[in-house]
PDB file of C-alpha atoms in Angstrom:
ATOM      1  CA  CYS A  12     -46.279 -19.721 -78.854  1.00  0.00           C
ATOM      2  CA  LYS A  13     -49.303 -18.619 -80.746  1.00  0.00           C
ATOM      3  CA  THR A  14     -48.333 -14.821 -80.101  1.00  0.00           C
ATOM      4  CA  ASN A  15     -44.621 -15.361 -80.256  1.00  0.00           C
ATOM      5  CA  LEU A  16     -43.451 -15.631 -83.946  1.00  0.00           C
ATOM      6  CA  ASP A  17     -39.800 -16.360 -83.004  1.00  0.00           C
ATOM      7  CA  ALA A  18     -41.000 -19.351 -80.952  1.00  0.00           C
ATOM      8  CA  SER A  19     -43.325 -20.608 -83.747  1.00  0.00           C
ATOM      9  CA  TYR A  20     -40.495 -20.401 -86.317  1.00  0.00           C
ATOM     10  CA  ALA A  21     -37.993 -21.903 -84.095  1.00  0.00           C
ATOM     11  CA  CYS A  22     -40.227 -24.990 -83.400  1.00  0.00           C
ATOM     12  CA  ALA A  23     -41.213 -25.551 -87.002  1.00  0.00           C
ATOM     13  CA  GLY A  24     -42.036 -29.196 -87.437  1.00  0.00           C
ATOM     14  CA  GLN A  25     -42.059 -29.683 -83.623  1.00  0.00           C
ATOM     15  CA  THR A  26     -44.468 -28.834 -80.916  1.00  0.00           C
ATOM     16  CA  CYS A  27     -44.151 -25.497 -79.285  1.00  0.00           C
ATOM     17  CA  VAL A  28     -45.193 -25.459 -75.671  1.00  0.00           C
ATOM     18  CA  ASP A  29     -45.612 -22.365 -73.513  1.00  0.00           C
ATOM     19  CA  PRO A  30     -46.349 -23.544 -69.962  1.00  0.00           C
ATOM     20  CA  ASP A  31     -47.032 -20.056 -68.632  1.00  0.00           C
ATOM     21  CA  VAL A  32     -48.044 -17.340 -71.095  1.00  0.00           C
ATOM     22  CA  THR A  33     -47.389 -14.646 -68.445  1.00  0.00           C
ATOM     23  CA  ASN A  34     -43.769 -15.720 -68.144  1.00  0.00           C
ATOM     24  CA  ALA A  35     -41.590 -14.603 -71.148  1.00  0.00           C
ATOM     25  CA  GLY A  36     -38.969 -16.960 -72.352  1.00  0.00           C
ATOM     26  CA  ASP A  37     -40.217 -20.246 -70.763  1.00  0.00           C
ATOM     27  CA  TRP A  38     -41.484 -21.705 -74.058  1.00  0.00           C
ATOM     28  CA  PHE A  39     -39.937 -24.849 -75.377  1.00  0.00           C
ATOM     29  CA  CYS A  40     -39.880 -26.980 -78.565  1.00  0.00           C
ATOM     30  CA  GLU A  41     -40.759 -30.657 -78.197  1.00  0.00           C
ATOM     31  CA  CYS A  42     -40.202 -33.360 -80.809  1.00  0.00           C
ATOM     32  CA  VAL A  43     -43.275 -35.096 -82.422  1.00  0.00           C
ATOM     33  CA  THR A  44     -43.827 -38.801 -81.773  1.00  0.00           C
ATOM     34  CA  PRO A  45     -41.992 -41.165 -82.477  1.00  0.00           C
ATOM     35  CA  TYR A  46     -39.064 -38.801 -81.976  1.00  0.00           C
ATOM     36  CA  HIS A  47     -37.899 -37.655 -78.520  1.00  0.00           C
ATOM     37  CA  GLY A  48     -36.220 -34.559 -77.195  1.00  0.00           C
ATOM     38  CA  LYS A  49     -37.048 -30.955 -76.233  1.00  0.00           C
ATOM     39  CA  ALA A  50     -35.255 -27.636 -75.672  1.00  0.00           C
ATOM     40  CA  VAL A  51     -36.119 -24.379 -74.014  1.00  0.00           C
ATOM     41  CA  GLY A  52     -36.045 -21.300 -76.199  1.00  0.00           C
ATOM     42  CA  LYS A  53     -34.787 -23.160 -79.341  1.00  0.00           C
ATOM     43  CA  ALA A  54     -35.499 -26.131 -81.674  1.00  0.00           C
ATOM     44  CA  ALA A  55     -35.016 -29.530 -80.031  1.00  0.00           C
ATOM     45  CA  THR A  56     -32.641 -32.148 -81.195  1.00  0.00           C
ATOM     46  CA  CYS A  57     -34.935 -34.988 -82.179  1.00  0.00           C
ATOM     47  CA  GLU A  58     -33.750 -38.685 -81.707  1.00  0.00           C
ATOM     48  CA  ARG A  59     -35.669 -41.925 -82.175  1.00  0.00           C
ATOM     49  CA  ASP A  60     -34.952 -45.222 -80.377  1.00  0.00           C
ATOM     50  CA  GLU A  61     -36.298 -47.522 -83.092  1.00  0.00           C
ATOM     51  CA  CYS A  62     -36.241 -50.378 -80.542  1.00  0.00           C
ATOM     52  CA  SER A  63     -39.370 -48.808 -78.900  1.00  0.00           C
ATOM     53  CA  GLU A  64     -41.141 -49.625 -82.126  1.00  0.00           C
ATOM     54  CA  HIS A  65     -39.284 -52.720 -83.412  1.00  0.00           C
ATOM     55  CA  GLY A  66     -38.191 -54.338 -80.129  1.00  0.00           C
ATOM     56  CA  PRO A  67     -40.926 -57.058 -80.253  1.00  0.00           C
ATOM     57  CA  THR A  68     -39.506 -58.351 -83.577  1.00  0.00           C
ATOM     58  CA  CYS A  69     -36.365 -59.358 -81.694  1.00  0.00           C
ATOM     59  CA  LEU A  70     -38.011 -60.221 -78.390  1.00  0.00           C
ATOM     60  CA  LEU A  71     -40.183 -62.837 -80.095  1.00  0.00           C
ATOM     61  CA  GLU A  72     -36.942 -64.527 -81.208  1.00  0.00           C
ATOM     62  CA  GLY A  73     -35.449 -64.364 -77.773  1.00  0.00           C
ATOM     63  CA  GLN A  74     -33.009 -61.656 -78.904  1.00  0.00           C
ATOM     64  CA  GLU A  75     -32.410 -58.102 -77.743  1.00  0.00           C
ATOM     65  CA  CYS A  76     -32.884 -55.007 -79.894  1.00  0.00           C
ATOM     66  CA  VAL A  77     -30.220 -52.469 -80.187  1.00  0.00           C
ATOM     67  CA  ASP A  78     -30.453 -49.040 -81.969  1.00  0.00           C
ATOM     68  CA  THR A  79     -26.893 -48.203 -82.950  1.00  0.00           C
ATOM     69  CA  ASP A  80     -27.628 -44.540 -83.840  1.00  0.00           C
ATOM     70  CA  PHE A  81     -30.631 -42.736 -82.371  1.00  0.00           C
ATOM     71  CA  ALA A  82     -30.125 -39.862 -84.836  1.00  0.00           C
ATOM     72  CA  THR A  83     -30.410 -42.007 -87.943  1.00  0.00           C
ATOM     73  CA  ASP A  84     -33.443 -44.144 -88.996  1.00  0.00           C
ATOM     74  CA  GLY A  85     -32.900 -47.699 -90.094  1.00  0.00           C
ATOM     75  CA  THR A  86     -30.062 -48.516 -87.560  1.00  0.00           C
ATOM     76  CA  TRP A  87     -31.844 -50.904 -85.249  1.00  0.00           C
ATOM     77  CA  LEU A  88     -30.793 -54.581 -85.166  1.00  0.00           C
ATOM     78  CA  CYS A  89     -31.475 -57.815 -83.363  1.00  0.00           C
ATOM     79  CA  ARG A  90     -28.571 -59.308 -81.366  1.00  0.00           C
ATOM     80  CA  CYS A  91     -28.137 -62.768 -80.062  1.00  0.00           C
ATOM     81  CA  VAL A  92     -28.032 -62.930 -76.300  1.00  0.00           C
ATOM     82  CA  GLU A  93     -25.914 -65.229 -74.063  1.00  0.00           C
ATOM     83  CA  PRO A  94     -25.150 -67.999 -74.671  1.00  0.00           C
ATOM     84  CA  GLU A  95     -25.753 -67.535 -78.300  1.00  0.00           C
ATOM     85  CA  GLU A  96     -23.282 -64.667 -78.702  1.00  0.00           C
ATOM     86  CA  HIS A  97     -21.687 -66.241 -81.799  1.00  0.00           C
ATOM     87  CA  GLY A  98     -24.643 -65.407 -84.043  1.00  0.00           C
ATOM     88  CA  ALA A  99     -24.875 -62.820 -86.742  1.00  0.00           C
ATOM     89  CA  ASP A 100     -26.560 -59.500 -86.008  1.00  0.00           C
ATOM     90  CA  VAL A 101     -29.048 -58.381 -88.763  1.00  0.00           C
ATOM     91  CA  VAL A 102     -29.982 -54.818 -89.292  1.00  0.00           C
ATOM     92  CA  GLY A 103     -33.780 -54.426 -89.405  1.00  0.00           C
ATOM     93  CA  GLY A 104     -34.634 -58.015 -88.614  1.00  0.00           C
ATOM     94  CA  ALA A 105     -34.040 -61.072 -86.458  1.00  0.00           C
ATOM     95  CA  ALA A 106     -30.411 -62.234 -85.972  1.00  0.00           C
ATOM     96  CA  THR A 107     -29.114 -65.704 -86.893  1.00  0.00           C
ATOM     97  CA  CYS A 108     -28.058 -67.340 -83.598  1.00  0.00           C
ATOM     98  CA  GLU A 109     -26.621 -70.620 -82.876  1.00  0.00           C
ATOM     99  CA  LYS A 110     -28.149 -72.627 -79.997  1.00  0.00           C
ATOM    100  CA  THR A 111     -26.013 -74.676 -77.620  1.00  0.00           C
ATOM    101  CA  GLU A 112     -26.536 -78.327 -76.584  1.00  0.00           C
ATOM    102  CA  GLU A 113     -29.897 -78.808 -74.791  1.00  0.00           C
ATOM    103  CA  CYS A 114     -31.181 -75.513 -76.218  1.00  0.00           C
ATOM    104  CA  ILE A 115     -31.184 -77.036 -79.659  1.00  0.00           C
ATOM    105  CA  GLU A 116     -33.918 -79.360 -78.375  1.00  0.00           C
ATOM    106  CA  ASN A 117     -35.692 -77.133 -75.848  1.00  0.00           C
ATOM    107  CA  GLY A 118     -35.005 -73.457 -77.054  1.00  0.00           C
ATOM    108  CA  GLU A 119     -38.476 -73.274 -78.607  1.00  0.00           C
ATOM    109  CA  THR A 120     -39.982 -73.603 -75.148  1.00  0.00           C
ATOM    110  CA  CYS A 121     -38.336 -70.405 -74.029  1.00  0.00           C
ATOM    111  CA  ALA A 122     -38.672 -68.545 -77.401  1.00  0.00           C
ATOM    112  CA  ALA A 123     -42.415 -69.186 -77.385  1.00  0.00           C
ATOM    113  CA  VAL A 124     -42.717 -66.865 -74.439  1.00  0.00           C
ATOM    114  CA  GLY A 125     -40.132 -64.208 -75.548  1.00  0.00           C
ATOM    115  CA  GLN A 126     -37.337 -65.672 -73.419  1.00  0.00           C
ATOM    116  CA  VAL A 127     -33.953 -67.055 -74.310  1.00  0.00           C
ATOM    117  CA  CYS A 128     -32.676 -70.534 -73.623  1.00  0.00           C
ATOM    118  CA  HIS A 129     -29.367 -70.954 -71.769  1.00  0.00           C
ATOM    119  CA  ASP A 130     -27.464 -74.150 -71.344  1.00  0.00           C
ATOM    120  CA  GLU A 131     -24.040 -74.290 -69.580  1.00  0.00           C
ATOM    121  CA  PRO A 132     -21.677 -76.180 -71.884  1.00  0.00           C
ATOM    122  CA  THR A 133     -21.282 -79.263 -69.716  1.00  0.00           C
ATOM    123  CA  LYS A 134     -22.019 -82.890 -70.089  1.00  0.00           C
ATOM    124  CA  GLU A 135     -24.702 -82.514 -67.361  1.00  0.00           C
ATOM    125  CA  LYS A 136     -28.231 -83.210 -68.485  1.00  0.00           C
ATOM    126  CA  ASP A 137     -31.490 -81.339 -67.783  1.00  0.00           C
ATOM    127  CA  ASN A 138     -29.700 -78.073 -66.634  1.00  0.00           C
ATOM    128  CA  TRP A 139     -31.075 -75.805 -69.446  1.00  0.00           C
ATOM    129  CA  GLU A 140     -32.985 -72.806 -68.341  1.00  0.00           C
ATOM    130  CA  CYS A 141     -35.145 -70.007 -69.701  1.00  0.00           C
ATOM    131  CA  ARG A 142     -33.984 -66.483 -69.059  1.00  0.00           C
ATOM    132  CA  CYS A 143     -35.755 -63.071 -69.400  1.00  0.00           C
ATOM    133  CA  VAL A 144     -34.667 -60.770 -72.329  1.00  0.00           C
ATOM    134  CA  LEU A 145     -34.187 -57.103 -71.553  1.00  0.00           C
ATOM    135  CA  PRO A 146     -36.061 -54.917 -70.641  1.00  0.00           C
ATOM    136  CA  PHE A 147     -37.644 -57.675 -68.655  1.00  0.00           C
ATOM    137  CA  HIS A 148     -36.158 -59.021 -65.487  1.00  0.00           C
ATOM    138  CA  GLY A 149     -36.534 -62.229 -63.486  1.00  0.00           C
ATOM    139  CA  ASP A 150     -34.644 -65.249 -62.130  1.00  0.00           C
ATOM    140  CA  PRO A 151     -33.964 -68.096 -64.556  1.00  0.00           C
ATOM    141  CA  THR A 152     -36.044 -71.303 -64.328  1.00  0.00           C
ATOM    142  CA  THR A 153     -34.576 -74.722 -64.982  1.00  0.00           C
ATOM    143  CA  MET A 154     -36.205 -76.745 -67.757  1.00  0.00           C
ATOM    144  CA  GLY A 155     -39.088 -74.284 -68.455  1.00  0.00           C
ATOM    145  CA  PRO A 156     -40.294 -70.724 -68.882  1.00  0.00           C
ATOM    146  CA  THR A 157     -39.630 -68.239 -66.084  1.00  0.00           C
ATOM    147  CA  VAL A 158     -41.640 -65.367 -64.767  1.00  0.00           C
ATOM    148  CA  CYS A 159     -40.435 -62.075 -66.295  1.00  0.00           C
ATOM    149  CA  SER A 160     -41.520 -58.732 -65.127  1.00  0.00           C
ATOM    150  CA  ILE A 161     -40.988 -55.134 -66.159  1.00  0.00           C
ATOM    151  CA  ASP A 162     -41.606 -51.803 -64.388  1.00  0.00           C
ATOM    152  CA  GLU A 163     -43.159 -49.887 -67.259  1.00  0.00           C
ATOM    153  CA  CYS A 164     -42.817 -46.738 -65.153  1.00  0.00           C
ATOM    154  CA  ALA A 165     -39.134 -47.022 -64.894  1.00  0.00           C
ATOM    155  CA  GLU A 166     -37.966 -48.908 -68.118  1.00  0.00           C
ATOM    156  CA  THR A 167     -37.935 -47.756 -71.694  1.00  0.00           C
ATOM    157  CA  CYS A 168     -40.054 -49.781 -74.173  1.00  0.00           C
ATOM    158  CA  ALA A 169     -42.895 -49.492 -76.716  1.00  0.00           C
ATOM    159  CA  THR A 170     -45.555 -49.747 -74.049  1.00  0.00           C
ATOM    160  CA  CYS A 171     -43.717 -47.976 -71.269  1.00  0.00           C
ATOM    161  CA  ALA A 172     -44.563 -44.548 -69.700  1.00  0.00           C
ATOM    162  CA  ARG A 173     -40.959 -43.551 -70.814  1.00  0.00           C
ATOM    163  CA  LEU A 174     -40.089 -44.083 -74.406  1.00  0.00           C
ATOM    164  CA  ALA A 175     -36.437 -42.746 -74.070  1.00  0.00           C
ATOM    165  CA  MET A 176     -33.992 -43.043 -71.167  1.00  0.00           C
ATOM    166  CA  ASP A 177     -33.218 -39.322 -71.029  1.00  0.00           C
ATOM    167  CA  GLU A 178     -36.869 -38.268 -70.770  1.00  0.00           C
ATOM    168  CA  LYS A 179     -39.267 -37.853 -67.967  1.00  0.00           C
ATOM    169  CA  GLY A 180     -42.187 -40.175 -68.254  1.00  0.00           C
ATOM    170  CA  VAL A 181     -45.671 -39.243 -69.433  1.00  0.00           C
ATOM    171  CA  CYS A 182     -47.010 -39.012 -65.865  1.00  0.00           C
ATOM    172  CA  GLU A 183     -43.962 -36.940 -64.562  1.00  0.00           C
ATOM    173  CA  GLU A 184     -44.486 -34.455 -67.455  1.00  0.00           C
ATOM    174  CA  HIS A 185     -48.001 -33.667 -66.042  1.00  0.00           C
ATOM    175  CA  GLY A 186     -46.946 -33.673 -62.239  1.00  0.00           C
ATOM    176  CA  GLN A 187     -48.361 -37.052 -61.575  1.00  0.00           C
ATOM    177  CA  GLU A 188     -46.887 -40.355 -60.483  1.00  0.00           C
ATOM    178  CA  CYS A 189     -46.762 -43.491 -62.605  1.00  0.00           C
ATOM    179  CA  VAL A 190     -47.869 -46.771 -61.156  1.00  0.00           C
ATOM    180  CA  ASP A 191     -47.471 -50.220 -62.849  1.00  0.00           C
ATOM    181  CA  THR A 192     -50.452 -52.158 -61.788  1.00  0.00           C
ATOM    182  CA  ASP A 193     -49.236 -55.523 -63.066  1.00  0.00           C
ATOM    183  CA  PRO A 194     -45.338 -55.888 -63.554  1.00  0.00           C
ATOM    184  CA  VAL A 195     -45.783 -59.143 -65.525  1.00  0.00           C
ATOM    185  CA  GLY A 196     -48.226 -57.727 -68.067  1.00  0.00           C
ATOM    186  CA  LEU A 197     -47.700 -55.061 -70.638  1.00  0.00           C
ATOM    187  CA  GLY A 198     -49.589 -51.794 -71.113  1.00  0.00           C
ATOM    188  CA  ASN A 199     -51.162 -51.674 -67.696  1.00  0.00           C
ATOM    189  CA  TRP A 200     -49.455 -48.672 -66.130  1.00  0.00           C
ATOM    190  CA  GLU A 201     -51.413 -45.598 -65.166  1.00  0.00           C
ATOM    191  CA  CYS A 202     -50.873 -41.977 -64.083  1.00  0.00           C
ATOM    192  CA  ARG A 203     -52.215 -41.011 -60.554  1.00  0.00           C
ATOM    193  CA  CYS A 204     -52.469 -37.621 -58.965  1.00  0.00           C
ATOM    194  CA  LYS A 205     -49.905 -37.086 -56.195  1.00  0.00           C
TER     195      LYS A 205
END
């Protein structure tokens, strides 16, 4: 890239990478964080999933983050999750969600740990449960918080090895493998030589 002016101009505002200076034409442009994307021999199309940055705002409310347009900034929103689907989405902030039956009383127990309360609309008592919010996974627990886990090597999130679904992870980019040493905690994945 340093000696190829065409490559330098093509990648203006992006990072120019030439993996093998002895091999002509293998240079590529890569978007600068927080944007994602790369292209061989031309400027990359850069997109940004704002949920990788703003997702915790929604997660703390037991909601999911959705970026409706990766190509445009300011399009992320928080969305109510089941069973509170009849709430109002809010662009750039937490949604207004209506809780059902026992979740009115107990929903804070789940929300305090980033989970959502679910209560089947029945007359049965003590059947509410806490559920994980994506990208976390886990079985629901009745009448209390559950254990949620995330494979930060495979999923996409702010602390994950992959910031966008269509990209290779940080480790893969460098010919290494990603290992998530604690699937319940965040920010503890590491790259290891193969």
